[in-house]
Each structure stands twice: as C-alpha cells, then as structure tokens.
Amino acid sequence: MSNHHPQTSIIDGFYEPSDYHGAVKMPVHHSSTYTFESAEQAAQFFEVSQGKRAPEPGQPGFIYSRLNTPNLQLAEQRLTIYDGGEAAALFESGMAAISATAMALLQPGDVILHSEPLYGGTDNFFRDMLAHWGVSLQSYAPNETAAEIIARIDKSGKTERIAMLYVETPSNPLNTLIDFEVVMEVRNHIHAAGGAAVVVADNTYLGPVFQQPLKLGVDVVVYSGTKYIGGHSDLLAGAAIGSKALIQKIKKIRTSLGNMAGPHTAWLLTRSLETLDLRMRAAEANARAILNYLESHPKIEQLHYPGYKRQEAIYARQCSGSGATIGIELKGGQAAAFQFLNNIKLVKLAVSLGGTESLATHPPTTTHSNVAESIRLAYGIRPGLIRLSVGIEHAADLIADLEQALKKVTAV
Ligand code: PLP
C-alpha cells in the first residue's frame, strides 16, 4: 500500500474499483458461498485458509462466508490502519471479539490477570464463563505499582500460569487509566518466570484515534466496534487486531463459533471507518465544551474524564486525546441522577456510547447493575454517577439541554 496518512488509507487503501466493475465503494456481497475454477483450486484455497500455504498473489481465495468475504476482508484490512496491526478479525459484537480472543489464547488451568474495573459484560464472561472452564482470575487496581502487583501474583504461586494480562483503559464508566508501563513491567516479570502471558487491551473508549496500544507493547487490541468505530448507533460489531500469528489463532475459533461479522455489518463498518477521525475529534471538542460548562456547576460533585485533574502523567504518555465519554457525578445520589435523566430531552436516555447522537445512562442500575454493590463502590461507581456519551450535535444545544435538566434536579 502507498505511504499515505491513515486518514487517506482508511478511504483509499486495499481497494481497487476496477476489481468491482468500477464501483467507487465496494458493493455488499450477499452470497453465502463462492465458486472455484477447478477442484485443484478449491483444495488450494482450503490450504491457504488453514495457514498451510501462502496465497498466490492476486488470488482472492474466497470459499464460504463463515470463513471470509470481500466485505469482511476489506473491513479487516482497514481496521489495521490506525492501530498499526498486521491483521484484524471482525466479529458481530464486541463481546464476540473478547470471548473468542479469550478462548483462542487460554486453556484450563490458566490465569487471567486483569485491570479493575471492567465493562460489565466482560466481567461476567470472565467470572462466570471462564471460571466454569477452569480459568481463574486475579485482578489489580489502577493505582497499584508494578512491584505491588508482582509481589501479590508471586505470593499466589501462579505467576507462570498467567497466560493473559487483560487491560481496559480508560475503564467503563469512570474513565480511569491503566498505565501500560506498569502492565509491561508485570508482563516482563511473568516472562522471566517462564510464563508466556499475552497482553490484550480493550481500546473501545479512545481507540484507535486517540490511543494505539499495539505501539506500546500490547499484543492484541480488542474493540466494541458498536461504539466509536461504528459510530452511528446502527450496528453491532467487534474486532481483534494484532500480529498475523495471534489473529490466525483467533480466526480459527471464530470459524468454529461462526460469530464473524456478516457482509452487511462489514460494509457498514467500512463506511463508518472513513469518518472515524472526524467524528471522534468533533465529539471530543463537544465533550470539552460540556466539561467547561459543568466544571463550576453547583449540583456537580465530580467529573471523570481521561487526564482531567488526575493521572496526567499516564495520560501524556499513552493518550493523544480524551474522547467523548464523561462520568458525571451529581450531588444527591441516585435520586438526583434519576431526576436529571428523566428530564433530558435532546440527549437520549439509553445505554451504549460513541454514536453521533448524545446518550446518557445511570451505570449503577443499568450497565453495571450485575456487578456486586460492594465491588461497585470499591471501584468508585457511586449512586449519583451518570455516564454521558457526547455526540456531534452543536455544543450549544447540548449544553442548553443539560442546563434545563440540571435545573430540575432538586435532590441535591
Ligand atoms: N468493551 C467495552 C469497553 C464496552 O463498553 C462494551 C459495550 O458496552 C463492550 C466491550 C462490549 O461490546 P458489544 O456491546 O459490542 O458486545
């Protein structure tokens, strides 16, 4: 591919209109299976798909749509652009990507060492499903040093069994950053002890525009593509990006589970990727305008935003922007949070984030209601917390909506 900037390659890369009757955009390929020119070619394509031989140059190699499609392939090739990965695997949801990655890289008896807190769905999958298959969990808090984490894992006697270091940064919903330098120090300690821990990072909140963990030593980046990458609240998708060898392993599981993204999802995602940089920067500018407005508001207890009044050094090392999801803690606890949410008009009351429209939700009673209250409170997810995903509407209209809703909050 040419030496273009990511903003150009995301529109032009990996696609030749002349291969598709001159179509400027790749059409959607609604076909479940693909014909071969000969039985020999069929055998050859299967060998390529199983990693037994390299593809011949210029040979498309499509077999059956659970394995690959032109739309899936283009979306995956373009997903590697911002993150700088060798390969990508696209799924029908973020949880499909996370669960397939865990299943591909773990076996019974292994341990996952993960950062706290995690998105509720990931937390449930690790705690309920993986524990069921003999994978155990250890976790650490964002403020722990590498020495503290290492001392604890060594004491457990399972250091070399830690097969995965799983990181979510910024974390949902408090925007707490996990320091990649600490993660790498712990990883190096595990490797020195004879373990082969792979580092996996959920980059949903900032990536790939404002954070690229593969460039900081992470092995596999996972995404809920439903959020900023999809960006229009009209699709569910997930992705894993990393080296060819690791993504090949993950795709092998995906082929067995059949949870790859279909051609239409892949097509929608390819369309969305073209405007990802513009959308994320516009939403971030809006989030900063809202933060400025809320900063001195008397009904606000605390604001949670990456790099804002805490963790500035970590932020400067690993992020180039703060994104557009803000944790807003109201004075007056759950009653105040509910009054606020019941009065927003332009901002929609819904879970999810990263769309063109602004959304707000109450994590303690929705997205994180499955996390035990004691754990929630230990994480700092208190009853007055609202998660606001800022969209790309006009900032003045958003601020006016927040202002009128805050006026109706009396439970402070
Ligand atoms: N990771 C994070 C940080 C999320 O916020 C979510 C969903 O909210 C997921 C993963 C799961 O993604 P999906 O809903 O696309 O399965």
mmCIF file with all atom_site columns, C-alpha atoms in Angstrom, residues 99-173:
data_model
loop_
_atom_site.group_PDB
_atom_site.id
_atom_site.type_symbol
_atom_site.label_atom_id
_atom_site.label_alt_id
_atom_site.label_comp_id
_atom_site.label_asym_id
_atom_site.label_entity_id
_atom_site.label_seq_id
_atom_site.pdbx_PDB_ins_code
_atom_site.Cartn_x
_atom_site.Cartn_y
_atom_site.Cartn_z
_atom_site.occupancy
_atom_site.B_iso_or_equiv
_atom_site.pdbx_formal_charge
_atom_site.auth_seq_id
_atom_site.auth_comp_id
_atom_site.auth_asym_id
_atom_site.auth_atom_id
_atom_site.pdbx_PDB_model_num
ATOM 1  C CA . SER A 1 99  ? -14.827 -14.061 24.202 1.00 0.00 ? 99  SER A CA 1
ATOM 2  C CA . ALA A 1 100 ? -13.231 -15.541 21.031 1.00 0.00 ? 100 ALA A CA 1
ATOM 3  C CA . THR A 1 101 ? -9.892  -13.906 21.892 1.00 0.00 ? 101 THR A CA 1
ATOM 4  C CA . ALA A 1 102 ? -10.021 -15.409 25.406 1.00 0.00 ? 102 ALA A CA 1
ATOM 5  C CA . MET A 1 103 ? -10.995 -18.844 24.067 1.00 0.00 ? 103 MET A CA 1
ATOM 6  C CA . ALA A 1 104 ? -8.222  -18.778 21.464 1.00 0.00 ? 104 ALA A CA 1
ATOM 7  C CA . LEU A 1 105 ? -5.479  -17.789 23.888 1.00 0.00 ? 105 LEU A CA 1
ATOM 8  C CA . LEU A 1 106 ? -6.416  -19.613 27.128 1.00 0.00 ? 106 LEU A CA 1
ATOM 9  C CA . GLN A 1 107 ? -6.694  -23.202 28.316 1.00 0.00 ? 107 GLN A CA 1
ATOM 10 C CA . PRO A 1 108 ? -7.936  -24.829 31.551 1.00 0.00 ? 108 PRO A CA 1
ATOM 11 C CA . GLY A 1 109 ? -5.579  -24.121 34.454 1.00 0.00 ? 109 GLY A CA 1
ATOM 12 C CA . ASP A 1 110 ? -4.546  -20.724 33.057 1.00 0.00 ? 110 ASP A CA 1
ATOM 13 C CA . VAL A 1 111 ? -4.941  -17.468 34.962 1.00 0.00 ? 111 VAL A CA 1
ATOM 14 C CA . ILE A 1 112 ? -6.073  -14.064 33.634 1.00 0.00 ? 112 ILE A CA 1
ATOM 15 C CA . LEU A 1 113 ? -4.641  -11.042 35.426 1.00 0.00 ? 113 LEU A CA 1
ATOM 16 C CA . HIS A 1 114 ? -6.987  -8.152  34.657 1.00 0.00 ? 114 HIS A CA 1
ATOM 17 C CA . SER A 1 115 ? -7.298  -4.473  35.477 1.00 0.00 ? 115 SER A CA 1
ATOM 18 C CA . GLU A 1 116 ? -10.261 -3.179  37.505 1.00 0.00 ? 116 GLU A CA 1
ATOM 19 C CA . PRO A 1 117 ? -12.947 -2.246  36.774 1.00 0.00 ? 117 PRO A CA 1
ATOM 20 C CA . LEU A 1 118 ? -14.022 -3.982  33.573 1.00 0.00 ? 118 LEU A CA 1
ATOM 21 C CA . TYR A 1 119 ? -17.055 -3.435  31.348 1.00 0.00 ? 119 TYR A CA 1
ATOM 22 C CA . GLY A 1 120 ? -19.890 -5.449  32.966 1.00 0.00 ? 120 GLY A CA 1
ATOM 23 C CA . GLY A 1 121 ? -20.232 -7.923  30.044 1.00 0.00 ? 121 GLY A CA 1
ATOM 24 C CA . THR A 1 122 ? -16.513 -8.716  30.100 1.00 0.00 ? 122 THR A CA 1
ATOM 25 C CA . ASP A 1 123 ? -16.574 -9.019  33.892 1.00 0.00 ? 123 ASP A CA 1
ATOM 26 C CA . ASN A 1 124 ? -19.482 -11.501 33.670 1.00 0.00 ? 124 ASN A CA 1
ATOM 27 C CA . PHE A 1 125 ? -17.820 -13.531 30.918 1.00 0.00 ? 125 PHE A CA 1
ATOM 28 C CA . PHE A 1 126 ? -14.546 -13.793 32.837 1.00 0.00 ? 126 PHE A CA 1
ATOM 29 C CA . ARG A 1 127 ? -16.182 -14.504 36.206 1.00 0.00 ? 127 ARG A CA 1
ATOM 30 C CA . ASP A 1 128 ? -18.982 -16.857 35.159 1.00 0.00 ? 128 ASP A CA 1
ATOM 31 C CA . MET A 1 129 ? -17.975 -18.488 31.889 1.00 0.00 ? 129 MET A CA 1
ATOM 32 C CA . LEU A 1 130 ? -14.186 -18.729 32.050 1.00 0.00 ? 130 LEU A CA 1
ATOM 33 C CA . ALA A 1 131 ? -14.203 -19.817 35.691 1.00 0.00 ? 131 ALA A CA 1
ATOM 34 C CA . HIS A 1 132 ? -16.578 -22.599 34.585 1.00 0.00 ? 132 HIS A CA 1
ATOM 35 C CA . TRP A 1 133 ? -13.904 -23.822 32.111 1.00 0.00 ? 133 TRP A CA 1
ATOM 36 C CA . GLY A 1 134 ? -11.104 -23.832 34.666 1.00 0.00 ? 134 GLY A CA 1
ATOM 37 C CA . VAL A 1 135 ? -9.583  -20.416 34.022 1.00 0.00 ? 135 VAL A CA 1
ATOM 38 C CA . SER A 1 136 ? -9.103  -18.411 37.226 1.00 0.00 ? 136 SER A CA 1
ATOM 39 C CA . LEU A 1 137 ? -8.888  -14.666 37.732 1.00 0.00 ? 137 LEU A CA 1
ATOM 40 C CA . GLN A 1 138 ? -6.593  -12.275 39.521 1.00 0.00 ? 138 GLN A CA 1
ATOM 41 C CA . SER A 1 139 ? -7.067  -8.517  39.342 1.00 0.00 ? 139 SER A CA 1
ATOM 42 C CA . TYR A 1 140 ? -5.378  -5.269  40.254 1.00 0.00 ? 140 TYR A CA 1
ATOM 43 C CA . ALA A 1 141 ? -6.452  -1.703  40.946 1.00 0.00 ? 141 ALA A CA 1
ATOM 44 C CA . PRO A 1 142 ? -5.381  1.215   38.714 1.00 0.00 ? 142 PRO A CA 1
ATOM 45 C CA . ASN A 1 143 ? -3.270  2.810   41.463 1.00 0.00 ? 143 ASN A CA 1
ATOM 46 C CA . GLU A 1 144 ? -1.191  -0.306  42.240 1.00 0.00 ? 144 GLU A CA 1
ATOM 47 C CA . THR A 1 145 ? 2.521   -0.228  41.325 1.00 0.00 ? 145 THR A CA 1
ATOM 48 C CA . ALA A 1 146 ? 4.203   -3.000  39.325 1.00 0.00 ? 146 ALA A CA 1
ATOM 49 C CA . ALA A 1 147 ? 6.111   -4.043  42.483 1.00 0.00 ? 147 ALA A CA 1
ATOM 50 C CA . GLU A 1 148 ? 2.838   -4.409  44.434 1.00 0.00 ? 148 GLU A CA 1
ATOM 51 C CA . ILE A 1 149 ? 1.178   -6.438  41.657 1.00 0.00 ? 149 ILE A CA 1
ATOM 52 C CA . ILE A 1 150 ? 4.255   -8.650  41.207 1.00 0.00 ? 150 ILE A CA 1
ATOM 53 C CA . ALA A 1 151 ? 4.520   -9.305  44.971 1.00 0.00 ? 151 ALA A CA 1
ATOM 54 C CA . ARG A 1 152 ? 0.853   -10.395 45.028 1.00 0.00 ? 152 ARG A CA 1
ATOM 55 C CA . ILE A 1 153 ? 0.988   -12.690 41.998 1.00 0.00 ? 153 ILE A CA 1
ATOM 56 C CA . ASP A 1 154 ? 4.237   -14.286 43.208 1.00 0.00 ? 154 ASP A CA 1
ATOM 57 C CA . LYS A 1 155 ? 2.610   -14.920 46.593 1.00 0.00 ? 155 LYS A CA 1
ATOM 58 C CA . SER A 1 156 ? -0.244  -16.739 44.813 1.00 0.00 ? 156 SER A CA 1
ATOM 59 C CA . GLY A 1 157 ? 2.333   -19.213 43.400 1.00 0.00 ? 157 GLY A CA 1
ATOM 60 C CA . LYS A 1 158 ? 0.733   -18.982 39.926 1.00 0.00 ? 158 LYS A CA 1
ATOM 61 C CA . THR A 1 159 ? 2.918   -16.415 38.181 1.00 0.00 ? 159 THR A CA 1
ATOM 62 C CA . GLU A 1 160 ? 3.931   -18.659 35.272 1.00 0.00 ? 160 GLU A CA 1
ATOM 63 C CA . ARG A 1 161 ? 0.291   -19.752 34.792 1.00 0.00 ? 161 ARG A CA 1
ATOM 64 C CA . ILE A 1 162 ? -0.778  -16.178 33.957 1.00 0.00 ? 162 ILE A CA 1
ATOM 65 C CA . ALA A 1 163 ? -1.494  -16.617 30.253 1.00 0.00 ? 163 ALA A CA 1
ATOM 66 C CA . MET A 1 164 ? -3.260  -13.295 29.703 1.00 0.00 ? 164 MET A CA 1
ATOM 67 C CA . LEU A 1 165 ? -2.880  -9.763  31.031 1.00 0.00 ? 165 LEU A CA 1
ATOM 68 C CA . TYR A 1 166 ? -6.183  -8.093  30.205 1.00 0.00 ? 166 TYR A CA 1
ATOM 69 C CA . VAL A 1 167 ? -6.432  -4.312  30.345 1.00 0.00 ? 167 VAL A CA 1
ATOM 70 C CA . GLU A 1 168 ? -9.367  -1.956  29.813 1.00 0.00 ? 168 GLU A CA 1
ATOM 71 C CA . THR A 1 169 ? -8.257  1.660   29.588 1.00 0.00 ? 169 THR A CA 1
ATOM 72 C CA . PRO A 1 170 ? -9.903  4.081   30.036 1.00 0.00 ? 170 PRO A CA 1
ATOM 73 C CA . SER A 1 171 ? -12.258 1.919   32.036 1.00 0.00 ? 171 SER A CA 1
ATOM 74 C CA . ASN A 1 172 ? -16.032 1.995   31.674 1.00 0.00 ? 172 ASN A CA 1
ATOM 75 C CA . PRO A 1 173 ? -17.651 4.102   33.250 1.00 0.00 ? 173 PRO A CA 1
#
